Coordinates of C-alpha atoms and ligand atoms in Angstrom, one line a residue:
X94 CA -8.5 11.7 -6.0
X95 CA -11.4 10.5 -8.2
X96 CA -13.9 8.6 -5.7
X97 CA -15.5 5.3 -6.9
X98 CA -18.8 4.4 -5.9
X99 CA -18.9 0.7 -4.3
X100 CA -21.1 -1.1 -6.5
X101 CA -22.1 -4.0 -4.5
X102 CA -25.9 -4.3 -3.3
X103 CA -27.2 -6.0 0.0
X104 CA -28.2 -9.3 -0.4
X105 CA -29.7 -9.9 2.7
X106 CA -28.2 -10.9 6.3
X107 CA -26.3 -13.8 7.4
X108 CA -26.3 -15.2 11.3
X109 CA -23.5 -15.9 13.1
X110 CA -24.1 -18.0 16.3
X111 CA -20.7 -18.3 18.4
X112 CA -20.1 -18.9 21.8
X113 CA -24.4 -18.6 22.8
X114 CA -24.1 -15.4 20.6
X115 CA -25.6 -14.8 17.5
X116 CA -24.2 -11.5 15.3
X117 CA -26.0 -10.2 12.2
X118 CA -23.8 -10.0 9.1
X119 CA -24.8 -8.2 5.6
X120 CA -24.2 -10.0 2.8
X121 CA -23.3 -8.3 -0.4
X122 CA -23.8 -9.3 -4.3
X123 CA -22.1 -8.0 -7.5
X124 CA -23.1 -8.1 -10.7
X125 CA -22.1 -12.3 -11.1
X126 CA -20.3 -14.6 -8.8
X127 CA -20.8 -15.9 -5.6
X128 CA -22.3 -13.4 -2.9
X129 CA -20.2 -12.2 -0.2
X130 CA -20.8 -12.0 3.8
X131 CA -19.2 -8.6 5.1
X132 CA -17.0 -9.5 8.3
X133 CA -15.3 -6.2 8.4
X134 CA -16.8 -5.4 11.3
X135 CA -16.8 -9.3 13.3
X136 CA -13.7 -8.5 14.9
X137 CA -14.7 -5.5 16.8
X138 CA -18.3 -6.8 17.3
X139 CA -17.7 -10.8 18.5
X140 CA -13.5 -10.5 19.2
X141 CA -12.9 -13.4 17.2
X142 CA -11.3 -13.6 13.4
X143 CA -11.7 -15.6 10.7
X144 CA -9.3 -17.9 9.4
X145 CA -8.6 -18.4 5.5
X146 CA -4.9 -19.5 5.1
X147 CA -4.7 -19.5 1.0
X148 CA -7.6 -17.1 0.6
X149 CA -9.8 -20.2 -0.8
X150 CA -12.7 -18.4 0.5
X151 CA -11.9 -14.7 0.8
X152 CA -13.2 -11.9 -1.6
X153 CA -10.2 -9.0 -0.8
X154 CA -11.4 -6.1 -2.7
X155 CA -14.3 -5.2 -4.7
X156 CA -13.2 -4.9 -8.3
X157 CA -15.0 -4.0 -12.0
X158 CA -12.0 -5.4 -13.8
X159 CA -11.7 -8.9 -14.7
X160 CA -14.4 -11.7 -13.8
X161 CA -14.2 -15.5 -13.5
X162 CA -16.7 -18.7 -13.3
X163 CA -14.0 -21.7 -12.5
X164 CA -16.7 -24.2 -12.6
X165 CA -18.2 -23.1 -16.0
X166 CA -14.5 -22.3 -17.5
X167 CA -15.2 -18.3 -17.7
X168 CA -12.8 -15.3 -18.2
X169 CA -14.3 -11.7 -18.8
X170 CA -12.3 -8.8 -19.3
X171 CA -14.7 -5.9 -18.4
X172 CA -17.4 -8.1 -19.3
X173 CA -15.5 -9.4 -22.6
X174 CA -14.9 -12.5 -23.1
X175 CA -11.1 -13.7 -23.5
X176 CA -12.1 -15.9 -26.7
X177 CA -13.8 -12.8 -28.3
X178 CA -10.9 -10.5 -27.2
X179 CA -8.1 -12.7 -28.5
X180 CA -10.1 -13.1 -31.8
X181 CA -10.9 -9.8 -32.3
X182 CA -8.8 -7.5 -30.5
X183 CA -5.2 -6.2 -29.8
X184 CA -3.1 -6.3 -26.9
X185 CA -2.7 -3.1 -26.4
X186 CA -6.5 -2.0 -27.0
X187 CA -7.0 -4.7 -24.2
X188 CA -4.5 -2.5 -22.1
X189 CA -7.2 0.5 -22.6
X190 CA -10.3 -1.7 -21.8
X191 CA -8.4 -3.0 -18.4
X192 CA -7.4 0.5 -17.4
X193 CA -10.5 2.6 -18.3
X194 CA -13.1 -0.3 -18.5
X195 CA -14.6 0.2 -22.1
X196 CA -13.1 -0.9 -25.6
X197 CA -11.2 2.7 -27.2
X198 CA -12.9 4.6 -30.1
X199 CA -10.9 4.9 -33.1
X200 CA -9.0 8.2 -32.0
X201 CA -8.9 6.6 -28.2
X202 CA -7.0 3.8 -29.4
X203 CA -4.5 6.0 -31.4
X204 CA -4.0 8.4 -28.9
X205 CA -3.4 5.9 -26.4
X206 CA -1.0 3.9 -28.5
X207 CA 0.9 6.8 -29.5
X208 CA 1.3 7.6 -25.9
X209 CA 2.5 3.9 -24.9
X210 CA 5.2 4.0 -28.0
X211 CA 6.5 7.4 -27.0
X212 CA 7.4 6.0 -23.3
X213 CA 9.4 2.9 -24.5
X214 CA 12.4 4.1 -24.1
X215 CA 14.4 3.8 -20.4
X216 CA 16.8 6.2 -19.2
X217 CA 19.9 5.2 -20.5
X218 CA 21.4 5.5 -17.1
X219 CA 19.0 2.2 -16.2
X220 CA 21.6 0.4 -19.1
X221 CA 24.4 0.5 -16.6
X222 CA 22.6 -1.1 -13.7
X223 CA 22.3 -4.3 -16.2
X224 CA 26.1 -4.3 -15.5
X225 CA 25.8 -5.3 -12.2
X226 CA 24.4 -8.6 -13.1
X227 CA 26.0 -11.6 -14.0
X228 CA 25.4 -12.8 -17.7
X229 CA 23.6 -15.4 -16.5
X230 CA 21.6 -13.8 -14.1
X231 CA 17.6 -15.5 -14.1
X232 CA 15.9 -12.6 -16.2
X233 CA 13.9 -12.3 -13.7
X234 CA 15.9 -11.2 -11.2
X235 CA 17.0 -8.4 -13.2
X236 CA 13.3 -7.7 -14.1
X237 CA 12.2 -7.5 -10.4
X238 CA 15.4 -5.5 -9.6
X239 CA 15.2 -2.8 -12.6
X240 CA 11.7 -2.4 -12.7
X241 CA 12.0 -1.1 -8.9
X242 CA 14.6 0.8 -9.5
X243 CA 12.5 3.1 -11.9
X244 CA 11.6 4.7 -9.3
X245 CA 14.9 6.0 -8.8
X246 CA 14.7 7.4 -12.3
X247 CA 11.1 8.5 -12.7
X248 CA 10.9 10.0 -9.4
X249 CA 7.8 12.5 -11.0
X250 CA 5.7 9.6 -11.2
X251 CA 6.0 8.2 -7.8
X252 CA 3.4 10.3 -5.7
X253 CA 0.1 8.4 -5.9
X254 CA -2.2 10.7 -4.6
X255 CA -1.3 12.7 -7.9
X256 CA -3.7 11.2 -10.4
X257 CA -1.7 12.7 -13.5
X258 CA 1.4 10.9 -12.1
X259 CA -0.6 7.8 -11.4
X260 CA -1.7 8.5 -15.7
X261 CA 2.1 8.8 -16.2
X262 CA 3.4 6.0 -14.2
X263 CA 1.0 3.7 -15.4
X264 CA 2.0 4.3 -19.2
X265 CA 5.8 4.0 -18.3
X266 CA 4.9 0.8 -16.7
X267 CA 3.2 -0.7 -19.8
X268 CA 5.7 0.8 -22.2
X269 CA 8.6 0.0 -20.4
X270 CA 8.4 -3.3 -19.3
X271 CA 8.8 -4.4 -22.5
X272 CA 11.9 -2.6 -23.5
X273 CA 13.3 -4.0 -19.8
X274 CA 12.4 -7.6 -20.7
X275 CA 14.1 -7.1 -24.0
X276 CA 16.9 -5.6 -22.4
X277 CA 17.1 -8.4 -19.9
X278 CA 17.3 -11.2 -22.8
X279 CA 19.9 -9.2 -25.1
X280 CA 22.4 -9.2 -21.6
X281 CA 21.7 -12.8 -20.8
X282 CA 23.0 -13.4 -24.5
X283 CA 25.9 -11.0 -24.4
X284 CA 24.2 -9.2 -28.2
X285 CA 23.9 -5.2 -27.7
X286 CA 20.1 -3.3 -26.4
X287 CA 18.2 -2.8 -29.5
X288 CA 16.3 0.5 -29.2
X289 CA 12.8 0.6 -29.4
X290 CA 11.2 1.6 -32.6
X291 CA 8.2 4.1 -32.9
X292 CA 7.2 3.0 -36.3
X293 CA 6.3 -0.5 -35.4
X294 CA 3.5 -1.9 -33.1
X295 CA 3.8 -2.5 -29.3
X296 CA 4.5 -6.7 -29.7
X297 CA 6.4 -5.9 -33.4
X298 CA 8.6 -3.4 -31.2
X299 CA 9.2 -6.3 -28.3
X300 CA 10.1 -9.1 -30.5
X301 CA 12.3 -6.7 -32.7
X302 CA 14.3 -5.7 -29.1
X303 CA 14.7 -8.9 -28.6
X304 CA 15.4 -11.1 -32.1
X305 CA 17.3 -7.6 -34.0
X306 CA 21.2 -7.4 -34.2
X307 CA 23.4 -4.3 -35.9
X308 CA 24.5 -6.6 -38.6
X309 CA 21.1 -7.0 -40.6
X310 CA 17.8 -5.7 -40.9
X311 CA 14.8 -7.5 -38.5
X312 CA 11.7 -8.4 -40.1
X313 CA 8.8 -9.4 -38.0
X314 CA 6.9 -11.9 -39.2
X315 CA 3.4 -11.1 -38.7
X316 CA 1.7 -14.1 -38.1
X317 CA 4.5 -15.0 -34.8
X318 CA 3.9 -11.4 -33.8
X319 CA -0.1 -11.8 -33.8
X320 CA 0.2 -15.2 -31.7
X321 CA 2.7 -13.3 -29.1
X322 CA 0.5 -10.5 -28.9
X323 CA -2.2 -12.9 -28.6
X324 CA -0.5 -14.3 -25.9
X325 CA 0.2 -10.9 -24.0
X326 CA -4.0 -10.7 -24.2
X327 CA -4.5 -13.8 -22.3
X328 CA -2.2 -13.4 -19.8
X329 CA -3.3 -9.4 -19.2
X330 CA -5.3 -10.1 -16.0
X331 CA -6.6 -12.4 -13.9
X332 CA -8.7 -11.1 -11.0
X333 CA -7.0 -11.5 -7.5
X334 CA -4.0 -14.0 -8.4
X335 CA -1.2 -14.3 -5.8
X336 CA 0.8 -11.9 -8.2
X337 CA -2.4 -9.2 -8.2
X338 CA -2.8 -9.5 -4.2
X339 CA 0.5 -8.7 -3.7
X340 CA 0.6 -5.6 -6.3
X341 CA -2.6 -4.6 -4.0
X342 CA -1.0 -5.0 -0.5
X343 CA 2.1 -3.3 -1.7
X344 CA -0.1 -0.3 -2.9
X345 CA -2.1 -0.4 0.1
X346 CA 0.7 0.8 2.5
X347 CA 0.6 3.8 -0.8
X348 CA 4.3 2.2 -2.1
X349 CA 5.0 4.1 -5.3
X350 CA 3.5 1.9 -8.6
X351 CA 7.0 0.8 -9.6
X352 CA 7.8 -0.4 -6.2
X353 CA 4.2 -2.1 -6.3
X354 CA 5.2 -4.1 -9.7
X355 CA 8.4 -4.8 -8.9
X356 CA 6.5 -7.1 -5.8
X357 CA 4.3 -8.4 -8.5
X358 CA 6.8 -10.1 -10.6
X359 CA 8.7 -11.3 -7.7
X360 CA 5.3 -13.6 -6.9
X361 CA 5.0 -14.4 -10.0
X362 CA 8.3 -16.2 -10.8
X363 CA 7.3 -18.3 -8.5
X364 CA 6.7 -22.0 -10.1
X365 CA 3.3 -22.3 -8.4
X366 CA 2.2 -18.8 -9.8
X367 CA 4.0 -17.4 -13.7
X368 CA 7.3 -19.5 -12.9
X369 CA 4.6 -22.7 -14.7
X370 CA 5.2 -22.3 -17.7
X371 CA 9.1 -22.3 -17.7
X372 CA 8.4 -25.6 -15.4
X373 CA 6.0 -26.9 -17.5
X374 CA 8.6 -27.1 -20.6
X375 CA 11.1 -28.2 -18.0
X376 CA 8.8 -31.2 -17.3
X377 CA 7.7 -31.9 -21.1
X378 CA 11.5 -32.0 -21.8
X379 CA 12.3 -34.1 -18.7
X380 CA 9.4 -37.0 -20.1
X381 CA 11.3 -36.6 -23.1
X382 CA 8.9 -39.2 -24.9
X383 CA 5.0 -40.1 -25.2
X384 CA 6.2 -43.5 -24.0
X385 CA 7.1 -42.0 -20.7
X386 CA 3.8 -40.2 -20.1
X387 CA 2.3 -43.0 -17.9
X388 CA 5.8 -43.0 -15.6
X389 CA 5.0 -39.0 -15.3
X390 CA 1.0 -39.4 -14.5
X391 CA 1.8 -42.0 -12.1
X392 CA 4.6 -39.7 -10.3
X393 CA 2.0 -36.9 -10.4
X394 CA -0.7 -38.8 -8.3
X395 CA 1.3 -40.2 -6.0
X396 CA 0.9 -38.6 -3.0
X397 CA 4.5 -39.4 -1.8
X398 CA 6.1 -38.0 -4.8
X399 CA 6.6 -34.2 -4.8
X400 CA 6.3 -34.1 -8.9
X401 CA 3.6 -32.0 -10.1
X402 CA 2.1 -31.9 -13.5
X403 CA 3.3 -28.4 -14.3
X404 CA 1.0 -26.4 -16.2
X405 CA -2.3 -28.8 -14.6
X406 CA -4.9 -27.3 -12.2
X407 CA -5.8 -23.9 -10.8
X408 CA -7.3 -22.6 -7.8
X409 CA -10.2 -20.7 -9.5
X410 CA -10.6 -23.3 -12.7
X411 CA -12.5 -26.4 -11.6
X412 CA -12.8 -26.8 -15.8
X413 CA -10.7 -26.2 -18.4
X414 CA -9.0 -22.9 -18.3
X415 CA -10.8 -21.2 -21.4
X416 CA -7.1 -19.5 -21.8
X417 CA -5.6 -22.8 -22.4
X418 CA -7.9 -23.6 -25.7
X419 CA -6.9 -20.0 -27.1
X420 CA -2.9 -20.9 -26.1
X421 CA -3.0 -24.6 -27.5
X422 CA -4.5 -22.6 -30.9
X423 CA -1.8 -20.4 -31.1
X424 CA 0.5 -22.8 -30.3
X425 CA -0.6 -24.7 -33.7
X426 CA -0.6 -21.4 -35.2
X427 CA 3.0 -21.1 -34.5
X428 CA 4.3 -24.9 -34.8
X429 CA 2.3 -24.6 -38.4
X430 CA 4.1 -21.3 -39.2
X431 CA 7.6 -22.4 -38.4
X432 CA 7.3 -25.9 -39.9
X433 CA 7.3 -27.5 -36.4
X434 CA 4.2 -29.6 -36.2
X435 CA 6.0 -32.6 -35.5
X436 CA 7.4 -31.2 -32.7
X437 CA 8.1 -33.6 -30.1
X438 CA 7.2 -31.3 -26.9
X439 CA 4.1 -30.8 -28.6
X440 CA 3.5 -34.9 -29.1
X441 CA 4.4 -35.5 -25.9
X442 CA 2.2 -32.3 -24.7
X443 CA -1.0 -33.8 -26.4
X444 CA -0.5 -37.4 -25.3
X445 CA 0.2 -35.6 -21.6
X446 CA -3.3 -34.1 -21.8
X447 CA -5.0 -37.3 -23.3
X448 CA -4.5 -39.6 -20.5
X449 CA -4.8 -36.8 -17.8
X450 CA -8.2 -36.1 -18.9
X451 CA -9.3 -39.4 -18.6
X452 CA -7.9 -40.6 -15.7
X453 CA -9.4 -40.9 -12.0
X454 CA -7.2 -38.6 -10.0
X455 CA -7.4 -35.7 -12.3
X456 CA -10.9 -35.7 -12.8
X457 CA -12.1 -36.0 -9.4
X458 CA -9.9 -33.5 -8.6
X459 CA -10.7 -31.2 -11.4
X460 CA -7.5 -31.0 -12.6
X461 CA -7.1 -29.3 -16.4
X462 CA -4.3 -28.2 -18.5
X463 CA -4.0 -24.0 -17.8
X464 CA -2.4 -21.8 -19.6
X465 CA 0.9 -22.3 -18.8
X466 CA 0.6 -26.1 -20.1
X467 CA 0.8 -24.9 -23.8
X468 CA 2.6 -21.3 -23.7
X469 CA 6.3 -23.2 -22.6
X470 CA 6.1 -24.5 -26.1
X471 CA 5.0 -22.0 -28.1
X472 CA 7.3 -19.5 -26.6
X473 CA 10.4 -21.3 -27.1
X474 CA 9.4 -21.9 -30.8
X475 CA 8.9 -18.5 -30.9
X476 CA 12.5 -17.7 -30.2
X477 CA 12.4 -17.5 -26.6
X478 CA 14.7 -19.3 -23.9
X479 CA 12.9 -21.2 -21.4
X480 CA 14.3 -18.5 -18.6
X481 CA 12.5 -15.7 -20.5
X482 CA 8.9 -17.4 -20.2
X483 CA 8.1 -15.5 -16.7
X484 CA 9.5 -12.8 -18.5
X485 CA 7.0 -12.5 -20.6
X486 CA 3.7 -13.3 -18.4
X487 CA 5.5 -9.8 -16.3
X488 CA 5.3 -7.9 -19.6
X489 CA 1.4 -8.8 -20.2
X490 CA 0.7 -8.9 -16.6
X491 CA 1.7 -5.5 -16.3
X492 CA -1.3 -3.8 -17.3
X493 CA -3.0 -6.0 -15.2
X494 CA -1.7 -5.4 -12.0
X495 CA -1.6 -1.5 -13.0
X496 CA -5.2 -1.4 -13.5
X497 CA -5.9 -3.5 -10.2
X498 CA -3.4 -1.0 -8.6
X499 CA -5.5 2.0 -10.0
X500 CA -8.5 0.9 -8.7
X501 CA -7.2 0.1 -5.1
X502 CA -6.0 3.4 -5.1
X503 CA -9.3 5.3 -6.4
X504 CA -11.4 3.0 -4.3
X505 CA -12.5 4.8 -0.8
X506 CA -13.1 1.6 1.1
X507 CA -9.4 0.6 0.9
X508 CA -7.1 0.7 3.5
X509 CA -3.8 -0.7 4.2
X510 CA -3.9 -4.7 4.2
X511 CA -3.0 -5.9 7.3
X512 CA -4.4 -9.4 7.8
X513 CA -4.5 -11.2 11.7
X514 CA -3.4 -14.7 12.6
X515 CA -4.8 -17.5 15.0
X516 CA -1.3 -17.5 17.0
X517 CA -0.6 -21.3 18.5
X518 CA 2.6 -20.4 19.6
X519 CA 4.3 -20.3 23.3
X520 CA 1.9 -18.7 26.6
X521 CA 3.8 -15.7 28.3
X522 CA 6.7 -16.5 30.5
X523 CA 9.9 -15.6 32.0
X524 CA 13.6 -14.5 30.3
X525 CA 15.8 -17.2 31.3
X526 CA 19.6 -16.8 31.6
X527 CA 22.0 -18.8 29.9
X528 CA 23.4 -20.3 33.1
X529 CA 20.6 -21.6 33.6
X530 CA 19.3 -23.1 30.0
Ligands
LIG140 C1 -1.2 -19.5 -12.8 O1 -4.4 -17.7 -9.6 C2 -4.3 -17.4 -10.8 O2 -5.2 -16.8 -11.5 C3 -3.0 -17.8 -11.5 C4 -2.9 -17.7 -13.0 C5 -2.9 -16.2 -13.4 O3 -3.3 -16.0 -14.6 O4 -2.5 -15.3 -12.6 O5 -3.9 -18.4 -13.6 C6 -1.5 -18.2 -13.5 O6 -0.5 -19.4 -11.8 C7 -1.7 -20.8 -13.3 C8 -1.3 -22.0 -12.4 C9 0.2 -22.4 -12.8 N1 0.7 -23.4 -11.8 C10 0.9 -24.6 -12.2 O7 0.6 -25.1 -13.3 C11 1.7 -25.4 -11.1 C12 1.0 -26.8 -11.0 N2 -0.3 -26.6 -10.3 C13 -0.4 -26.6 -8.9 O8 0.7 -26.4 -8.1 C14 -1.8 -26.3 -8.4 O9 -2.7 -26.8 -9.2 C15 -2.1 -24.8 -8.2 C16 -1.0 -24.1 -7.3 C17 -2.2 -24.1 -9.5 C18 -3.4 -24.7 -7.4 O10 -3.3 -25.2 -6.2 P1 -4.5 -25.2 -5.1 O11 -5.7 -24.6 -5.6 O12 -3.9 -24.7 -3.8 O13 -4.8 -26.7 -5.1 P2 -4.0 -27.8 -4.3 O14 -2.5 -27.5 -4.5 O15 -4.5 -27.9 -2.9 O16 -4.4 -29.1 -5.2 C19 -5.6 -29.7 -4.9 C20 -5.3 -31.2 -5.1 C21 -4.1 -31.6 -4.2 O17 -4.4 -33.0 -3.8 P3 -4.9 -33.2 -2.3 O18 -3.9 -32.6 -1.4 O19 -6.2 -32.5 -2.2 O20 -5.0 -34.7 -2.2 O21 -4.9 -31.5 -6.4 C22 -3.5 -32.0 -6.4 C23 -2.9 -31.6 -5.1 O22 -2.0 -32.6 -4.7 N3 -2.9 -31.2 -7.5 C24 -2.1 -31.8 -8.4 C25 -1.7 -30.7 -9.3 N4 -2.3 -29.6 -8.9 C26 -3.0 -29.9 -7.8 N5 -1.6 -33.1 -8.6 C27 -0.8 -33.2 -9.6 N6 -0.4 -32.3 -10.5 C28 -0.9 -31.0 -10.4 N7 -0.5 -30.1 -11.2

């Protein structure tokens, strides 16, 4: 197994005084980013733990993948910036970049593509587990369930100590998930499995398994397939997400990769996490108007009301999340391409935004639009059903957690994840029978 290096560099010593004890602790920096105090060894040294419920404060891993300032709105992949990457670049040349942490060279890129489009295609065993769903099963559901069960059918890929079946299982995953996704739509709407097709491009291949029926030929149209695969390079990777963390932890305990991603997009359907920006529309559609934007804002910041402003705030973003100006661009893109710039979701999206920004409660709490505040729209224009949305953040996310997996695996300071817990339950005592309860 190919060893990494830890990178980090000591950054001096922080003092712990506890209990009329003081403990020495290194502190570590990276390359940017806050510093970090090392309490691996606090535990065994002082006998006492430290408590972080959330993570606000907790660097998990060391990590050369993705980087980001929330206070100065900042997303780096490998040190590239998301704006010049979704400008410039292509989704899956971003899928290189993540995985082997510099931009391809011309016969890089083509080998590696060429690689990713002959591994689309499942075992067509995996179409009969579809048939154990209902039709209007959450795709979801069926992507966390198939994408597990590859490892049922790619059984060569599964030992992780392998690094050629780590190579392999991480182009299956990428290639793959796609096809799955795909697969998942075309059995929610009762049409046939398109095939994939090696002459097109990865994002030209997904929307043609998606859109594409037997009766008539599918054009792509270009400019919906470069916003969608824009949209794949946004959502790629975001450092140590709830999603990420648990790809890690799963891979920690040295869980084969498709049992790893299968966890991955569990977490993120959740609506706090990737389940947004199916809320988000959800929300935009329940306001139903700009003239009931106020009711919404007030409902949002009132502390009493559960209603959230789906698609508003982030842990890490104290700013505006530099995805979401790339997504509302796109989403223009798309509205403009279709004809739809009137559309309503969109009016009442902007107007949303508008008095968010300028009101009180958002601002002192650093609350911006993120980016799944403008992908709900732009999907659904794009063809999609609002069930599909998490759908799709699993498909780009993919690479993402594979790279993150990769590295946890190749990194020798990892072990298996096994956090502790202040415990405040009951003090020792004695079994009581039930006579006398
Ligand atoms: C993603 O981590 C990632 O990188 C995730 C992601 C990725 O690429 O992997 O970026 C993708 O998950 C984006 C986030 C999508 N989620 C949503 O849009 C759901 C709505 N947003 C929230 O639920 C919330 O903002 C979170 C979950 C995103 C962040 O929550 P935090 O950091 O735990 O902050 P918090 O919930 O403690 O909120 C801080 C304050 C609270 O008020 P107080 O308790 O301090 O008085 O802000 C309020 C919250 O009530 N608040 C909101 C709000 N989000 C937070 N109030 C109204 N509407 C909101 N959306």
């Amino acid at each position: 197994m190919s060893v990494k290096e830890s990178q980090a560099k000591s950054a001096g010593t922080a003092t712990l005084t506890y209990d009329n004890k003081s403990y020495e602790l290194p502190a570590l920096s990276g390359t940017q980013g806050p510093n970090v105090i090392d309490i691996r060894k606090l535990y065994g040294d002082a006998d006492i733990f430290t408590y972080d419920p959330g993570f606000t404060s907790t660097a998990s891993c060391e990590s050369e993948i993705t980087y980001i300032d929330g206070d100065a709105g900042i997303l780096r992949y490998r040190g590239y910036p998301i704006d010049q990457l979704a400008q410039h670049s292509n989704f899956l040349e971003v899928c290189y970049l993540l995985l082997y942490g510099e931009l391809p060279s011309a016969k890089q890129a083509s080998d590696f593509d060429h690689t990713i489009t002959f591994h689309t295609m499942v075992h067509e065993q995996l179409t009969f587990l579809f048939r154990g769903f209902r039709r209007d099963a959450h795709p979801m559901a069926v992507m966390c369930g198939v994408v597990g069960a590859l490892s049922a059918f790619y059984h060569d890929s599964t030992d992780i100590n392998d690094p050629r079946q780590r190579v392999i299982a991480t182009h299956r995953l990428i290639a793959k998930t796609p096809t799955i996704a795909a697969m998942a739509y075309k059995y929610s709407v009762g049409q046939p499995f398109v095939y994939p097709s090696n002459d097109l491009g990865y994002t030209e291949n997904f929307m043609r398994m998606c859109f594409a029926v037997p009766c008539e030929e599918y054009k792509v149209n270009p400019v919906l397939a470069k916003a969608l695969d824009t949209i794949f390079i946004l959502h790629a990777d975001h450092e140590q997400n709830a999603s990420t963390s648990t790809v890690r932890l799963a891979g920690s305990s040295g869980a084969n990769p498709f049992a790893c991603i299968a966890a991955g997009i569990a977490c993120l359907w959740g609506p706090a996490h990737g389940g947004a920006n199916e809320a988000a529309l959800n929300m935009l559609k329940e306001i139903g108007d700009v003239s009931r934007v106020p009711e919404y804002v007030s409902k949002a910041k009132d502390k009493n009301d559960p209603f959230r402003l789906m698609g508003f705030g982030h842990r890490v973003y104290k700013n505006y999340d530099p995805r979401a100006k790339v997504m509302r661009d796109q989403c223009y893109a798309v509205l403009e391409e279709l004809g739809m710039h009137d559309n309503p979701l969109l009016k009442t999206a902007l107007e949303l935004e508008r008095i968010a920004l300028q009101d009180d409660y958002f601002i002192e709490k650093k609350l911006y639009p993120n980016i799944d505040f403008y992908s709900g729209i732009t999907l659904a224009a794009l063809g999609f059903p609002t069930t599909m949305f998490t759908a799709l953040f699993a498909v780009a996310r993919t690479v993402g957690w594979v790279a993150q997996w990769k590295e946890m695996v190749e990194d020798p300071q990892q072990k298996i994840g096994r956090p502790r817990q202040i415990y405040t339950g009951a003090a020792a005592r004695d079994y009581v029978p039930v006579e006398n309860r």
